[in-house]
């Protein structure tokens, strides 16, 4: 902590800013520190109405009353009104760093415009025929995947949100197949992207193995690579030099931060379709903003004209909007489809039931599901027993590594189980859990573990290396080199199913990954998950973190935590201060 109890970085930012206007008041300095600290914590702005009159930071003096804060900020040249330029922008009671105010307003304006303008007139007869071929009749009720595909063909913007197993990737594969069919002889330029390299690789692999898109030869990249955005540089593609694409698909959009979203939308040509896929209930991005959740926050159903059009092309009856009439911001609401049927989980038991209870904030139902112990259970053994459980979960993997050096078999075995933790440090963090597993492995294979690069060691890349085509989050396995006595290489799975091998000497920064954080696990799936929550109170514990961790499991999840910790996590929502939802949907 530093002056007046302010965090060091926030205090330093405030010090630099107020030097631009000698004589700036202490209130202005505190406000500048507040917005800097809020942005570092993932917020887009600070709502002064929420902090006025109370201590801004531990040990700091109280923030003056709201009227006094607003008066001081309006009187200094360091703060601009919306549309003007200064280091800080005051918009109502929200205070922004200028660039984040610009990102937010530009994104809201662009999304609203894209939602309001439909593509060139769609041949409904051809669309209905194409959808009927791609989505065979499943019986009674509307097939929301089919509805989502129809929306994507009829709009320049579509947001498809749903939990794991609701078929988002399957839906987008059919969307792309439909668009290619409807385009006829015109060749569509399609771009696939995701916030992380791991998520991009998963999207590419899924579409490469889907019958409807396997022949398209699509390649997925990170959003930064799509935009030509290197660290510290301006994007190669922007409003003046738009992306040469007709369709852009962004998977795992819940991880997309405000800056990336604004730059992406700015770089889209006017005619292009933007398709956002993700789970609005998952953890938000590490950087500032909660873009997907904000976009989907006001959706209340289709407007009457859109509902009738969708009924014509899908052949299914759709419910009216929640209020029975036109929803707020009908063009945007018409662009959002929330998939609610899981093809992976039984909603009445196990992982599916637990996920539904956590998402709904129902503590009693979540604990009751865990107590039943059917595919989802709670356990609180001591540290020794926890280490044993983690090691036992990898028994099949260790056996596979000893039996064969086949990378495909080893990757399949590794995907059967994963330890997830809420935090990196501490006795129940990722570092301690990895050490627990390795200590037990050393007791069985002491000779092997005399070296760092032992066969079977799973590693996660922690720094992008474009020259090696490796991204932060990629997971590899150390395996023997065929025909080389004692030699090892680090194997990585390519999206087409092939294996890439790298010498350990060429590896970028990486770490052992028997355990990983819930944040790092986003976009991944494992047959069984051991989810470890800290005993002590932690700012990272939230409903979104618990939901994300639970839903990484396909068939079984064990939550290592105290009951009160689970209850506290469910009761804590991640709220990112932002004006995006209000700009899109109104107050």
mmCIF file of N, CA and C in Angstrom, residues 162-165 168 198 202 252 254-255 278-279 281-283 344-345 351 355 415-421 516-531 544-557:
data_model
loop_
_atom_site.group_PDB
_atom_site.id
_atom_site.type_symbol
_atom_site.label_atom_id
_atom_site.label_comp_id
_atom_site.label_asym_id
_atom_site.label_seq_id
_atom_site.Cartn_x
_atom_site.Cartn_y
_atom_site.Cartn_z
ATOM 1 N N UNK A 162 -24.988 -20.966 -24.581
ATOM 2 C CA UNK A 162 -25.512 -22.183 -23.967
ATOM 3 C C UNK A 162 -24.430 -22.854 -23.159
ATOM 4 N N UNK A 163 -24.834 -23.675 -22.219
ATOM 5 C CA UNK A 163 -23.873 -24.386 -21.390
ATOM 6 C C UNK A 163 -23.203 -25.513 -22.156
ATOM 7 N N UNK A 164 -22.259 -26.193 -21.498
ATOM 8 C CA UNK A 164 -21.580 -27.326 -22.142
ATOM 9 C C UNK A 164 -22.583 -28.388 -22.570
ATOM 10 N N UNK A 165 -22.354 -28.936 -23.748
ATOM 11 C CA UNK A 165 -23.214 -30.004 -24.230
ATOM 12 C C UNK A 165 -24.497 -29.559 -24.888
ATOM 13 N N UNK A 168 -23.333 -25.962 -29.238
ATOM 14 C CA UNK A 168 -22.970 -24.697 -29.895
ATOM 15 C C UNK A 168 -22.091 -24.929 -31.119
ATOM 16 N N UNK A 198 -5.683 -22.284 -27.366
ATOM 17 C CA UNK A 198 -6.280 -23.577 -27.060
ATOM 18 C C UNK A 198 -7.717 -23.642 -27.554
ATOM 19 N N UNK A 202 -9.352 -26.069 -30.523
ATOM 20 C CA UNK A 202 -10.517 -26.933 -30.285
ATOM 21 C C UNK A 202 -11.622 -26.652 -31.306
ATOM 22 N N UNK A 252 -15.939 -19.423 -27.614
ATOM 23 C CA UNK A 252 -15.575 -19.089 -26.232
ATOM 24 C C UNK A 252 -15.601 -17.571 -26.026
ATOM 25 N N UNK A 254 -17.185 -15.801 -24.055
ATOM 26 C CA UNK A 254 -17.226 -15.319 -22.672
ATOM 27 C C UNK A 254 -15.852 -14.854 -22.217
ATOM 28 N N UNK A 255 -14.797 -15.364 -22.856
ATOM 29 C CA UNK A 255 -13.426 -14.966 -22.499
ATOM 30 C C UNK A 255 -12.951 -13.741 -23.270
ATOM 31 N N UNK A 278 -20.697 -18.952 -27.045
ATOM 32 C CA UNK A 278 -20.146 -18.992 -25.693
ATOM 33 C C UNK A 278 -21.203 -19.305 -24.670
ATOM 34 N N UNK A 279 -20.778 -19.292 -23.430
ATOM 35 C CA UNK A 279 -21.656 -19.550 -22.294
ATOM 36 C C UNK A 279 -21.657 -18.299 -21.435
ATOM 37 N N UNK A 281 -22.844 -17.666 -18.708
ATOM 38 C CA UNK A 281 -22.766 -17.883 -17.264
ATOM 39 C C UNK A 281 -21.377 -18.280 -16.796
ATOM 40 N N UNK A 282 -20.433 -18.469 -17.733
ATOM 41 C CA UNK A 282 -19.071 -18.828 -17.354
ATOM 42 C C UNK A 282 -18.312 -17.609 -16.835
ATOM 43 N N UNK A 283 -17.094 -17.884 -16.353
ATOM 44 C CA UNK A 283 -16.211 -16.805 -15.945
ATOM 45 C C UNK A 283 -16.009 -15.809 -17.078
ATOM 46 N N UNK A 344 -25.331 -33.553 -23.180
ATOM 47 C CA UNK A 344 -24.287 -34.249 -22.434
ATOM 48 C C UNK A 344 -24.747 -34.633 -21.044
ATOM 49 N N UNK A 345 -25.465 -33.722 -20.368
ATOM 50 C CA UNK A 345 -25.832 -33.946 -18.986
ATOM 51 C C UNK A 345 -27.311 -34.272 -18.855
ATOM 52 N N UNK A 351 -23.856 -34.150 -12.601
ATOM 53 C CA UNK A 351 -23.204 -32.908 -13.031
ATOM 54 C C UNK A 351 -24.226 -31.912 -13.573
ATOM 55 N N UNK A 355 -24.834 -28.287 -11.928
ATOM 56 C CA UNK A 355 -24.568 -27.084 -12.723
ATOM 57 C C UNK A 355 -25.793 -26.184 -12.762
ATOM 58 N N UNK A 415 -6.948 -36.951 -20.858
ATOM 59 C CA UNK A 415 -8.225 -36.225 -20.885
ATOM 60 C C UNK A 415 -9.290 -36.865 -20.003
ATOM 61 N N UNK A 416 -9.001 -38.028 -19.446
ATOM 62 C CA UNK A 416 -9.998 -38.693 -18.620
ATOM 63 C C UNK A 416 -10.163 -38.015 -17.264
ATOM 64 N N UNK A 417 -9.140 -37.323 -16.798
ATOM 65 C CA UNK A 417 -9.182 -36.781 -15.431
ATOM 66 C C UNK A 417 -8.354 -35.508 -15.365
ATOM 67 N N UNK A 418 -8.813 -34.553 -14.559
ATOM 68 C CA UNK A 418 -8.014 -33.345 -14.332
ATOM 69 C C UNK A 418 -8.349 -32.774 -12.955
ATOM 70 N N UNK A 419 -7.314 -32.293 -12.289
ATOM 71 C CA UNK A 419 -7.484 -31.571 -11.032
ATOM 72 C C UNK A 419 -7.579 -30.090 -11.365
ATOM 73 N N UNK A 420 -8.635 -29.435 -10.890
ATOM 74 C CA UNK A 420 -8.814 -28.001 -11.099
ATOM 75 C C UNK A 420 -8.791 -27.305 -9.751
ATOM 76 N N UNK A 421 -8.176 -26.158 -9.686
ATOM 77 C CA UNK A 421 -8.106 -25.394 -8.449
ATOM 78 C C UNK A 421 -8.533 -23.960 -8.700
ATOM 79 N N UNK A 516 -4.569 -27.507 -12.789
ATOM 80 C CA UNK A 516 -4.610 -26.228 -13.476
ATOM 81 C C UNK A 516 -5.711 -25.376 -12.851
ATOM 82 N N UNK A 517 -5.637 -24.072 -13.040
ATOM 83 C CA UNK A 517 -6.685 -23.206 -12.505
ATOM 84 C C UNK A 517 -7.962 -23.354 -13.322
ATOM 85 N N UNK A 518 -9.075 -23.047 -12.685
ATOM 86 C CA UNK A 518 -10.351 -23.075 -13.395
ATOM 87 C C UNK A 518 -10.316 -22.105 -14.568
ATOM 88 N N UNK A 519 -9.693 -20.942 -14.383
ATOM 89 C CA UNK A 519 -9.583 -19.980 -15.483
ATOM 90 C C UNK A 519 -8.899 -20.610 -16.698
ATOM 91 N N UNK A 520 -7.798 -21.312 -16.460
ATOM 92 C CA UNK A 520 -7.056 -21.922 -17.562
ATOM 93 C C UNK A 520 -7.823 -23.075 -18.203
ATOM 94 N N UNK A 521 -8.780 -23.650 -17.484
ATOM 95 C CA UNK A 521 -9.505 -24.818 -17.997
ATOM 96 C C UNK A 521 -10.632 -24.454 -18.942
ATOM 97 N N UNK A 522 -10.959 -23.164 -19.052
ATOM 98 C CA UNK A 522 -12.080 -22.781 -19.908
ATOM 99 C C UNK A 522 -11.847 -23.240 -21.340
ATOM 100 N N UNK A 523 -12.879 -23.829 -21.920
ATOM 101 C CA UNK A 523 -12.760 -24.378 -23.267
ATOM 102 C C UNK A 523 -12.322 -25.818 -23.284
ATOM 103 N N UNK A 524 -12.010 -26.404 -22.103
ATOM 104 C CA UNK A 524 -11.568 -27.800 -22.034
ATOM 105 C C UNK A 524 -12.677 -28.675 -21.452
ATOM 106 N N UNK A 525 -12.565 -29.969 -21.704
ATOM 107 C CA UNK A 525 -13.501 -30.955 -21.158
ATOM 108 C C UNK A 525 -12.705 -32.166 -20.690
ATOM 109 N N UNK A 526 -13.134 -32.747 -19.574
ATOM 110 C CA UNK A 526 -12.497 -33.943 -19.040
ATOM 111 C C UNK A 526 -13.590 -34.900 -18.589
ATOM 112 N N UNK A 527 -13.320 -36.203 -18.662
ATOM 113 C CA UNK A 527 -14.332 -37.157 -18.213
ATOM 114 C C UNK A 527 -14.672 -36.923 -16.748
ATOM 115 N N UNK A 528 -13.640 -36.783 -15.918
ATOM 116 C CA UNK A 528 -13.853 -36.603 -14.479
ATOM 117 C C UNK A 528 -13.000 -35.443 -13.988
ATOM 118 N N UNK A 529 -13.548 -34.676 -13.050
ATOM 119 C CA UNK A 529 -12.857 -33.503 -12.507
ATOM 120 C C UNK A 529 -12.826 -33.581 -10.986
ATOM 121 N N UNK A 530 -11.670 -33.281 -10.421
ATOM 122 C CA UNK A 530 -11.535 -33.045 -8.983
ATOM 123 C C UNK A 530 -11.349 -31.550 -8.809
ATOM 124 N N UNK A 531 -12.366 -30.873 -8.304
ATOM 125 C CA UNK A 531 -12.365 -29.417 -8.168
ATOM 126 C C UNK A 531 -12.022 -29.054 -6.730
ATOM 127 N N UNK A 544 -19.705 -18.043 -10.725
ATOM 128 C CA UNK A 544 -19.215 -18.292 -12.077
ATOM 129 C C UNK A 544 -18.022 -19.243 -12.072
ATOM 130 N N UNK A 545 -17.124 -19.086 -11.092
ATOM 131 C CA UNK A 545 -15.980 -19.985 -11.022
ATOM 132 C C UNK A 545 -16.421 -21.414 -10.716
ATOM 133 N N UNK A 546 -17.336 -21.570 -9.764
ATOM 134 C CA UNK A 546 -17.813 -22.908 -9.420
ATOM 135 C C UNK A 546 -18.540 -23.543 -10.602
ATOM 136 N N UNK A 547 -19.383 -22.787 -11.275
ATOM 137 C CA UNK A 547 -20.108 -23.305 -12.438
ATOM 138 C C UNK A 547 -19.139 -23.710 -13.545
ATOM 139 N N UNK A 548 -18.146 -22.878 -13.802
ATOM 140 C CA UNK A 548 -17.179 -23.196 -14.851
ATOM 141 C C UNK A 548 -16.407 -24.463 -14.507
ATOM 142 N N UNK A 549 -15.956 -24.580 -13.254
ATOM 143 C CA UNK A 549 -15.214 -25.771 -12.851
ATOM 144 C C UNK A 549 -16.051 -27.032 -12.921
ATOM 145 N N UNK A 550 -17.261 -26.968 -12.431
ATOM 146 C CA UNK A 550 -18.153 -28.142 -12.440
ATOM 147 C C UNK A 550 -18.425 -28.607 -13.861
ATOM 148 N N UNK A 551 -18.666 -27.672 -14.757
ATOM 149 C CA UNK A 551 -19.058 -28.040 -16.117
ATOM 150 C C UNK A 551 -17.887 -28.411 -17.015
ATOM 151 N N UNK A 552 -16.668 -28.445 -16.486
ATOM 152 C CA UNK A 552 -15.565 -29.025 -17.265
ATOM 153 C C UNK A 552 -15.652 -30.550 -17.268
ATOM 154 N N UNK A 553 -16.447 -31.123 -16.367
ATOM 155 C CA UNK A 553 -16.583 -32.582 -16.256
ATOM 156 C C UNK A 553 -17.668 -33.101 -17.182
ATOM 157 N N UNK A 554 -17.359 -34.167 -17.892
ATOM 158 C CA UNK A 554 -18.372 -34.802 -18.745
ATOM 159 C C UNK A 554 -19.266 -35.742 -17.944
ATOM 160 N N UNK A 555 -18.662 -36.509 -17.028
ATOM 161 C CA UNK A 555 -19.435 -37.570 -16.367
ATOM 162 C C UNK A 555 -19.424 -37.501 -14.849
ATOM 163 N N UNK A 556 -18.375 -36.952 -14.245
ATOM 164 C CA UNK A 556 -18.294 -36.998 -12.788
ATOM 165 C C UNK A 556 -17.445 -35.844 -12.265
ATOM 166 N N UNK A 557 -17.881 -35.257 -11.137
ATOM 167 C CA UNK A 557 -17.119 -34.196 -10.504
ATOM 168 C C UNK A 557 -17.118 -34.412 -8.994
#
